[in-house]
Amino acid sequence: MKKVLHPANERGYNDIGWLKANFSFSFAGYYDPAKVHFGALRVLNDDYIAPAMGFGLHPHDNMEIITIVSKGALEHKDSMGNTGIIKAGEVQIMSAGTGIRHSEYNPSKTEETNSFQIWIFPKEEDIEPRYDQKSFTGAMVQNQLTTLIDAQKSENTLWINQDARLSMGQFNVKKQIDYQIAYPGNGAYVFIIDGSVEIDGTTLNKRDAIGISATESFTIATKSDATILIIEVPM
């Protein structure tokens, strides 16, 4: 098993007033040669967006872009004509493919939005751009991982143009999660949204992360109530 630890307090950070952003990997003005990507995982941004503010229309291409709203909501508009509100408990995915433009705003006048934006390199480039969104509020079961996004198409998950899988779960203290790598050769980036856990002798607390590779499985033991995001990607 290979491990790379990314403590929360060593993430990049940018505060431009309406946006407070934490970068797990090199992004915008933050650059760390040791944190450019983890396999096909290129970006994991932990964003706090002020009320009635957001990202104006901007382009992307050849990237799988995932947004998970943790608190509040985001209003989405794109060049394909999609519009909608992504609320806490919902997940959005876009295959940028040959090119897409989109905007994201916090529609609330009073409540801050916290969201995670994830970029994963695609398996196939220059595909037709695609957008999808799904609520997992009713699907989450306490003390179980729920698959949010997967390479295999299913009505229960969102589809990604990559041999990747994203899973999330909320767990009570003193629980054990045995994770099996779904796609041979993949690694897993484990991000602790909240709480405290232990993996192979390493303790991780809120917003800490660890990249795990060169193994077929690993075990997570919760040291407190915890919310865990696992991003499995080709290495």
PDB file of C-alpha atoms in Angstrom:
ATOM      1  CA  MET A   1       0.000   0.000   0.000  1.00  0.00           C
ATOM      2  CA  LYS A   2       1.208   3.483  -0.912  1.00  0.00           C
ATOM      3  CA  LYS A   3      -0.067   6.507   0.998  1.00  0.00           C
ATOM      4  CA  VAL A   4       0.177  10.267   0.558  1.00  0.00           C
ATOM      5  CA  LEU A   5      -1.159  12.473   3.365  1.00  0.00           C
ATOM      6  CA  HIS A   6      -2.724  15.865   2.676  1.00  0.00           C
ATOM      7  CA  PRO A   7      -3.461  17.634   5.998  1.00  0.00           C
ATOM      8  CA  ALA A   8      -6.241  20.236   5.923  1.00  0.00           C
ATOM      9  CA  ASN A   9      -3.947  23.011   7.173  1.00  0.00           C
ATOM     10  CA  GLU A  10      -1.540  22.449   4.274  1.00  0.00           C
ATOM     11  CA  ARG A  11      -4.123  23.083   1.553  1.00  0.00           C
ATOM     12  CA  GLY A  12      -3.899  26.133  -0.659  1.00  0.00           C
ATOM     13  CA  TYR A  13      -6.186  29.009   0.315  1.00  0.00           C
ATOM     14  CA  ASN A  14      -7.602  32.075  -1.405  1.00  0.00           C
ATOM     15  CA  ASP A  15      -9.934  34.699   0.049  1.00  0.00           C
ATOM     16  CA  ILE A  16     -11.350  37.223  -2.408  1.00  0.00           C
ATOM     17  CA  GLY A  17     -14.182  38.380  -0.146  1.00  0.00           C
ATOM     18  CA  TRP A  18     -17.219  36.688  -1.646  1.00  0.00           C
ATOM     19  CA  LEU A  19     -15.275  33.423  -2.175  1.00  0.00           C
ATOM     20  CA  LYS A  20     -13.149  31.602   0.368  1.00  0.00           C
ATOM     21  CA  ALA A  21     -11.557  28.608  -1.370  1.00  0.00           C
ATOM     22  CA  ASN A  22      -9.410  25.753  -0.098  1.00  0.00           C
ATOM     23  CA  PHE A  23      -7.381  23.823  -2.694  1.00  0.00           C
ATOM     24  CA  SER A  24      -6.331  20.198  -2.164  1.00  0.00           C
ATOM     25  CA  PHE A  25      -4.367  20.407  -5.433  1.00  0.00           C
ATOM     26  CA  SER A  26      -2.567  23.143  -7.365  1.00  0.00           C
ATOM     27  CA  PHE A  27      -5.191  25.557  -8.674  1.00  0.00           C
ATOM     28  CA  ALA A  28      -5.342  29.178  -9.861  1.00  0.00           C
ATOM     29  CA  GLY A  29      -2.602  31.089  -8.000  1.00  0.00           C
ATOM     30  CA  TYR A  30      -1.727  28.169  -5.716  1.00  0.00           C
ATOM     31  CA  TYR A  31       0.991  25.820  -6.953  1.00  0.00           C
ATOM     32  CA  ASP A  32       2.670  22.941  -5.147  1.00  0.00           C
ATOM     33  CA  PRO A  33       4.652  20.559  -7.399  1.00  0.00           C
ATOM     34  CA  ALA A  34       3.864  17.710  -4.995  1.00  0.00           C
ATOM     35  CA  LYS A  35       0.113  18.382  -5.263  1.00  0.00           C
ATOM     36  CA  VAL A  36      -0.684  18.670  -8.952  1.00  0.00           C
ATOM     37  CA  HIS A  37      -2.994  15.644  -9.053  1.00  0.00           C
ATOM     38  CA  PHE A  38      -3.669  12.203  -7.574  1.00  0.00           C
ATOM     39  CA  GLY A  39      -3.943   9.887 -10.555  1.00  0.00           C
ATOM     40  CA  ALA A  40      -6.853  11.135 -12.664  1.00  0.00           C
ATOM     41  CA  LEU A  41      -8.091  13.387  -9.833  1.00  0.00           C
ATOM     42  CA  ARG A  42      -7.016  16.920 -10.774  1.00  0.00           C
ATOM     43  CA  VAL A  43      -9.023  19.264  -8.503  1.00  0.00           C
ATOM     44  CA  LEU A  44     -10.778  19.132  -5.140  1.00  0.00           C
ATOM     45  CA  ASN A  45     -11.831  22.622  -4.063  1.00  0.00           C
ATOM     46  CA  ASP A  46     -13.670  23.316  -0.816  1.00  0.00           C
ATOM     47  CA  ASP A  47     -15.534  26.561  -1.594  1.00  0.00           C
ATOM     48  CA  TYR A  48     -17.485  28.952   0.636  1.00  0.00           C
ATOM     49  CA  ILE A  49     -19.596  31.332  -1.467  1.00  0.00           C
ATOM     50  CA  ALA A  50     -21.202  34.448  -0.001  1.00  0.00           C
ATOM     51  CA  PRO A  51     -24.952  35.103  -0.421  1.00  0.00           C
ATOM     52  CA  ALA A  52     -26.006  36.363  -3.879  1.00  0.00           C
ATOM     53  CA  MET A  53     -22.495  35.866  -5.283  1.00  0.00           C
ATOM     54  CA  GLY A  54     -20.865  33.303  -7.549  1.00  0.00           C
ATOM     55  CA  PHE A  55     -18.887  32.380 -10.645  1.00  0.00           C
ATOM     56  CA  GLY A  56     -19.837  34.117 -13.888  1.00  0.00           C
ATOM     57  CA  LEU A  57     -20.039  32.346 -17.247  1.00  0.00           C
ATOM     58  CA  HIS A  58     -16.722  30.574 -17.913  1.00  0.00           C
ATOM     59  CA  PRO A  59     -15.502  27.751 -20.194  1.00  0.00           C
ATOM     60  CA  HIS A  60     -14.322  24.169 -19.628  1.00  0.00           C
ATOM     61  CA  ASP A  61     -13.373  21.339 -21.967  1.00  0.00           C
ATOM     62  CA  ASN A  62     -12.262  17.705 -21.662  1.00  0.00           C
ATOM     63  CA  MET A  63     -12.841  17.392 -17.940  1.00  0.00           C
ATOM     64  CA  GLU A  64     -15.356  15.570 -15.746  1.00  0.00           C
ATOM     65  CA  ILE A  65     -16.610  18.241 -13.333  1.00  0.00           C
ATOM     66  CA  ILE A  66     -18.486  17.237 -10.197  1.00  0.00           C
ATOM     67  CA  THR A  67     -20.182  19.551  -7.699  1.00  0.00           C
ATOM     68  CA  ILE A  68     -21.341  18.345  -4.296  1.00  0.00           C
ATOM     69  CA  VAL A  69     -23.272  20.900  -2.252  1.00  0.00           C
ATOM     70  CA  SER A  70     -22.687  20.470   1.479  1.00  0.00           C
ATOM     71  CA  LYS A  71     -24.572  23.524   2.726  1.00  0.00           C
ATOM     72  CA  GLY A  72     -26.972  25.920   1.024  1.00  0.00           C
ATOM     73  CA  ALA A  73     -27.510  25.810  -2.742  1.00  0.00           C
ATOM     74  CA  LEU A  74     -26.016  26.740  -6.122  1.00  0.00           C
ATOM     75  CA  GLU A  75     -27.885  28.038  -9.161  1.00  0.00           C
ATOM     76  CA  HIS A  76     -26.505  26.509 -12.371  1.00  0.00           C
ATOM     77  CA  LYS A  77     -26.789  27.779 -15.962  1.00  0.00           C
ATOM     78  CA  ASP A  78     -24.862  26.511 -18.984  1.00  0.00           C
ATOM     79  CA  SER A  79     -24.429  26.905 -22.721  1.00  0.00           C
ATOM     80  CA  MET A  80     -26.453  23.719 -23.365  1.00  0.00           C
ATOM     81  CA  GLY A  81     -29.540  25.447 -21.981  1.00  0.00           C
ATOM     82  CA  ASN A  82     -29.578  23.684 -18.609  1.00  0.00           C
ATOM     83  CA  THR A  83     -30.726  25.695 -15.612  1.00  0.00           C
ATOM     84  CA  GLY A  84     -31.458  24.582 -12.092  1.00  0.00           C
ATOM     85  CA  ILE A  85     -30.722  24.730  -8.383  1.00  0.00           C
ATOM     86  CA  ILE A  86     -28.324  22.250  -6.767  1.00  0.00           C
ATOM     87  CA  LYS A  87     -29.279  21.898  -3.109  1.00  0.00           C
ATOM     88  CA  ALA A  88     -27.488  20.303  -0.165  1.00  0.00           C
ATOM     89  CA  GLY A  89     -27.685  16.531  -0.609  1.00  0.00           C
ATOM     90  CA  GLU A  90     -27.604  16.821  -4.403  1.00  0.00           C
ATOM     91  CA  VAL A  91     -24.736  16.082  -6.788  1.00  0.00           C
ATOM     92  CA  GLN A  92     -24.080  17.502 -10.257  1.00  0.00           C
ATOM     93  CA  ILE A  93     -21.791  16.145 -12.968  1.00  0.00           C
ATOM     94  CA  MET A  94     -20.765  17.683 -16.275  1.00  0.00           C
ATOM     95  CA  SER A  95     -18.754  16.053 -19.034  1.00  0.00           C
ATOM     96  CA  ALA A  96     -17.216  19.189 -20.525  1.00  0.00           C
ATOM     97  CA  GLY A  97     -16.062  17.254 -23.614  1.00  0.00           C
ATOM     98  CA  THR A  98     -15.639  19.445 -26.698  1.00  0.00           C
ATOM     99  CA  GLY A  99     -16.488  22.531 -24.658  1.00  0.00           C
ATOM    100  CA  ILE A 100     -19.082  24.012 -22.341  1.00  0.00           C
ATOM    101  CA  ARG A 101     -19.651  27.335 -20.594  1.00  0.00           C
ATOM    102  CA  HIS A 102     -21.445  27.563 -17.271  1.00  0.00           C
ATOM    103  CA  SER A 103     -22.088  29.805 -14.288  1.00  0.00           C
ATOM    104  CA  GLU A 104     -22.747  29.023 -10.628  1.00  0.00           C
ATOM    105  CA  TYR A 105     -24.310  31.419  -8.135  1.00  0.00           C
ATOM    106  CA  ASN A 106     -25.487  31.263  -4.554  1.00  0.00           C
ATOM    107  CA  PRO A 107     -29.210  32.072  -4.946  1.00  0.00           C
ATOM    108  CA  SER A 108     -29.715  32.876  -1.260  1.00  0.00           C
ATOM    109  CA  LYS A 109     -29.625  36.477  -0.059  1.00  0.00           C
ATOM    110  CA  THR A 110     -28.747  35.436   3.486  1.00  0.00           C
ATOM    111  CA  GLU A 111     -27.101  31.973   3.628  1.00  0.00           C
ATOM    112  CA  GLU A 112     -23.530  31.063   2.691  1.00  0.00           C
ATOM    113  CA  THR A 113     -23.040  28.073   0.372  1.00  0.00           C
ATOM    114  CA  ASN A 114     -20.379  25.411   0.948  1.00  0.00           C
ATOM    115  CA  SER A 115     -19.644  23.159  -2.008  1.00  0.00           C
ATOM    116  CA  PHE A 116     -16.958  20.777  -3.193  1.00  0.00           C
ATOM    117  CA  GLN A 117     -15.878  21.011  -6.810  1.00  0.00           C
ATOM    118  CA  ILE A 118     -14.011  18.002  -8.189  1.00  0.00           C
ATOM    119  CA  TRP A 119     -12.293  17.679 -11.568  1.00  0.00           C
ATOM    120  CA  ILE A 120     -11.345  14.286 -12.992  1.00  0.00           C
ATOM    121  CA  PHE A 121      -9.505  13.751 -16.275  1.00  0.00           C
ATOM    122  CA  PRO A 122     -11.845  11.969 -18.767  1.00  0.00           C
ATOM    123  CA  LYS A 123     -11.404   8.500 -20.186  1.00  0.00           C
ATOM    124  CA  GLU A 124     -12.443   9.646 -23.664  1.00  0.00           C
ATOM    125  CA  GLU A 125     -11.766  13.167 -24.906  1.00  0.00           C
ATOM    126  CA  ASP A 126     -13.858  15.402 -27.175  1.00  0.00           C
ATOM    127  CA  ILE A 127     -17.177  13.740 -26.400  1.00  0.00           C
ATOM    128  CA  GLU A 128     -20.447  15.656 -26.670  1.00  0.00           C
ATOM    129  CA  PRO A 129     -20.895  17.810 -23.535  1.00  0.00           C
ATOM    130  CA  ARG A 130     -23.309  16.341 -21.008  1.00  0.00           C
ATOM    131  CA  TYR A 131     -25.006  17.482 -17.790  1.00  0.00           C
ATOM    132  CA  ASP A 132     -26.754  15.511 -15.065  1.00  0.00           C
ATOM    133  CA  GLN A 133     -27.908  16.083 -11.502  1.00  0.00           C
ATOM    134  CA  LYS A 134     -29.320  13.812  -8.799  1.00  0.00           C
ATOM    135  CA  SER A 135     -30.527  14.006  -5.199  1.00  0.00           C
ATOM    136  CA  PHE A 136     -29.132  11.426  -2.797  1.00  0.00           C
ATOM    137  CA  THR A 137     -30.969  12.667   0.286  1.00  0.00           C
ATOM    138  CA  GLY A 138     -33.252   9.620   0.434  1.00  0.00           C
ATOM    139  CA  ALA A 139     -30.541   7.167  -0.647  1.00  0.00           C
ATOM    140  CA  MET A 140     -28.061   7.792   2.158  1.00  0.00           C
ATOM    141  CA  VAL A 141     -28.158   5.113   4.868  1.00  0.00           C
ATOM    142  CA  GLN A 142     -26.387   5.758   8.170  1.00  0.00           C
ATOM    143  CA  ASN A 143     -23.171   3.730   8.568  1.00  0.00           C
ATOM    144  CA  GLN A 144     -23.056   2.743   4.891  1.00  0.00           C
ATOM    145  CA  LEU A 145     -21.196   4.115   1.889  1.00  0.00           C
ATOM    146  CA  THR A 146     -23.471   5.307  -0.917  1.00  0.00           C
ATOM    147  CA  THR A 147     -22.136   5.305  -4.475  1.00  0.00           C
ATOM    148  CA  LEU A 148     -22.834   8.720  -5.991  1.00  0.00           C
ATOM    149  CA  ILE A 149     -21.002   8.454  -9.313  1.00  0.00           C
ATOM    150  CA  ASP A 150     -19.750   5.421 -11.213  1.00  0.00           C
ATOM    151  CA  ALA A 151     -18.371   4.324 -14.579  1.00  0.00           C
ATOM    152  CA  GLN A 152     -21.191   1.785 -14.852  1.00  0.00           C
ATOM    153  CA  LYS A 153     -24.519   3.332 -15.846  1.00  0.00           C
ATOM    154  CA  SER A 154     -27.304   2.849 -13.295  1.00  0.00           C
ATOM    155  CA  GLU A 155     -30.523   4.603 -12.323  1.00  0.00           C
ATOM    156  CA  ASN A 156     -29.166   4.800  -8.759  1.00  0.00           C
ATOM    157  CA  THR A 157     -25.995   6.741  -9.594  1.00  0.00           C
ATOM    158  CA  LEU A 158     -24.654   9.419 -11.888  1.00  0.00           C
ATOM    159  CA  TRP A 159     -22.441   8.301 -14.782  1.00  0.00           C
ATOM    160  CA  ILE A 160     -18.845   9.472 -15.318  1.00  0.00           C
ATOM    161  CA  ASN A 161     -16.706   9.287 -18.452  1.00  0.00           C
ATOM    162  CA  GLN A 162     -13.876   7.565 -16.573  1.00  0.00           C
ATOM    163  CA  ASP A 163     -13.199   4.302 -14.716  1.00  0.00           C
ATOM    164  CA  ALA A 164     -13.914   6.112 -11.471  1.00  0.00           C
ATOM    165  CA  ARG A 165     -16.290   5.915  -8.523  1.00  0.00           C
ATOM    166  CA  LEU A 166     -17.310   8.480  -5.900  1.00  0.00           C
ATOM    167  CA  SER A 167     -18.831   7.304  -2.636  1.00  0.00           C
ATOM    168  CA  MET A 168     -19.941   9.110   0.509  1.00  0.00           C
ATOM    169  CA  GLY A 169     -21.306   8.122   3.886  1.00  0.00           C
ATOM    170  CA  GLN A 170     -22.077   9.293   7.398  1.00  0.00           C
ATOM    171  CA  PHE A 171     -20.833   7.032  10.177  1.00  0.00           C
ATOM    172  CA  ASN A 172     -21.113   6.810  13.939  1.00  0.00           C
ATOM    173  CA  VAL A 173     -18.094   6.502  16.209  1.00  0.00           C
ATOM    174  CA  LYS A 174     -16.322   3.108  16.401  1.00  0.00           C
ATOM    175  CA  LYS A 175     -17.503   1.890  12.995  1.00  0.00           C
ATOM    176  CA  GLN A 176     -15.338   0.014  10.489  1.00  0.00           C
ATOM    177  CA  ILE A 177     -15.581   0.580   6.731  1.00  0.00           C
ATOM    178  CA  ASP A 178     -13.929  -2.036   4.533  1.00  0.00           C
ATOM    179  CA  TYR A 179     -13.379  -0.468   1.122  1.00  0.00           C
ATOM    180  CA  GLN A 180     -12.700  -2.612  -1.951  1.00  0.00           C
ATOM    181  CA  ILE A 181     -11.183  -0.966  -5.026  1.00  0.00           C
ATOM    182  CA  ALA A 182     -13.835  -1.265  -7.754  1.00  0.00           C
ATOM    183  CA  TYR A 183     -11.592  -0.972 -10.819  1.00  0.00           C
ATOM    184  CA  PRO A 184      -8.239  -2.836 -10.846  1.00  0.00           C
ATOM    185  CA  GLY A 185      -5.237  -0.542 -10.610  1.00  0.00           C
ATOM    186  CA  ASN A 186      -7.229   2.399  -9.248  1.00  0.00           C
ATOM    187  CA  GLY A 187      -6.322   4.393  -6.167  1.00  0.00           C
ATOM    188  CA  ALA A 188      -8.621   6.092  -3.676  1.00  0.00           C
ATOM    189  CA  TYR A 189      -8.495   9.637  -2.352  1.00  0.00           C
ATOM    190  CA  VAL A 190     -10.216   9.658   1.051  1.00  0.00           C
ATOM    191  CA  PHE A 191     -11.425  13.105   2.149  1.00  0.00           C
ATOM    192  CA  ILE A 192     -12.805  13.581   5.660  1.00  0.00           C
ATOM    193  CA  ILE A 193     -15.641  16.074   5.378  1.00  0.00           C
ATOM    194  CA  ASP A 194     -16.224  15.978   9.128  1.00  0.00           C
ATOM    195  CA  GLY A 195     -15.107  13.966  12.145  1.00  0.00           C
ATOM    196  CA  SER A 196     -12.050  11.815  12.800  1.00  0.00           C
ATOM    197  CA  VAL A 197     -10.960   8.445  11.414  1.00  0.00           C
ATOM    198  CA  GLU A 198      -7.937   6.148  11.297  1.00  0.00           C
ATOM    199  CA  ILE A 199      -6.571   4.427   8.181  1.00  0.00           C
ATOM    200  CA  ASP A 200      -3.615   2.039   8.401  1.00  0.00           C
ATOM    201  CA  GLY A 201      -2.335   3.716  11.562  1.00  0.00           C
ATOM    202  CA  THR A 202      -2.829   7.272  10.252  1.00  0.00           C
ATOM    203  CA  THR A 203      -5.326   9.560  11.978  1.00  0.00           C
ATOM    204  CA  LEU A 204      -7.281  12.002   9.815  1.00  0.00           C
ATOM    205  CA  ASN A 205      -9.471  14.812  11.097  1.00  0.00           C
ATOM    206  CA  LYS A 206     -11.926  17.247   9.498  1.00  0.00           C
ATOM    207  CA  ARG A 207     -10.880  18.176   5.930  1.00  0.00           C
ATOM    208  CA  ASP A 208      -7.725  16.011   6.075  1.00  0.00           C
ATOM    209  CA  ALA A 209      -7.232  13.657   3.115  1.00  0.00           C
ATOM    210  CA  ILE A 210      -5.130  10.658   2.210  1.00  0.00           C
ATOM    211  CA  GLY A 211      -4.380   9.151  -1.195  1.00  0.00           C
ATOM    212  CA  ILE A 212      -4.140   5.365  -1.160  1.00  0.00           C
ATOM    213  CA  SER A 213      -2.820   3.268  -4.043  1.00  0.00           C
ATOM    214  CA  ALA A 214      -1.094  -0.059  -4.819  1.00  0.00           C
ATOM    215  CA  THR A 215      -3.696  -2.017  -2.847  1.00  0.00           C
ATOM    216  CA  GLU A 216      -6.968  -3.814  -3.527  1.00  0.00           C
ATOM    217  CA  SER A 217      -8.610  -2.778  -0.264  1.00  0.00           C
ATOM    218  CA  PHE A 218      -8.229  -0.782   2.937  1.00  0.00           C
ATOM    219  CA  THR A 219     -10.104  -0.238   6.196  1.00  0.00           C
ATOM    220  CA  ILE A 220     -11.356   2.981   7.768  1.00  0.00           C
ATOM    221  CA  ALA A 221     -12.072   3.055  11.522  1.00  0.00           C
ATOM    222  CA  THR A 222     -14.090   5.997  12.835  1.00  0.00           C
ATOM    223  CA  LYS A 223     -12.780   7.676  15.980  1.00  0.00           C
ATOM    224  CA  SER A 224     -15.831   9.967  16.169  1.00  0.00           C
ATOM    225  CA  ASP A 225     -18.998  10.505  14.164  1.00  0.00           C
ATOM    226  CA  ALA A 226     -17.685  11.171  10.662  1.00  0.00           C
ATOM    227  CA  THR A 227     -18.712  12.086   7.107  1.00  0.00           C
ATOM    228  CA  ILE A 228     -16.395  10.561   4.507  1.00  0.00           C
ATOM    229  CA  LEU A 229     -15.951  11.107   0.757  1.00  0.00           C
ATOM    230  CA  ILE A 230     -14.002   8.526  -1.264  1.00  0.00           C
ATOM    231  CA  ILE A 231     -12.873   9.407  -4.804  1.00  0.00           C
ATOM    232  CA  GLU A 232     -11.603   6.314  -6.637  1.00  0.00           C
ATOM    233  CA  VAL A 233      -9.663   7.075  -9.812  1.00  0.00           C
ATOM    234  CA  PRO A 234      -7.198   5.469 -12.265  1.00  0.00           C
ATOM    235  CA  MET A 235      -3.597   6.081 -11.256  1.00  0.00           C
TER     236      MET A 235
END
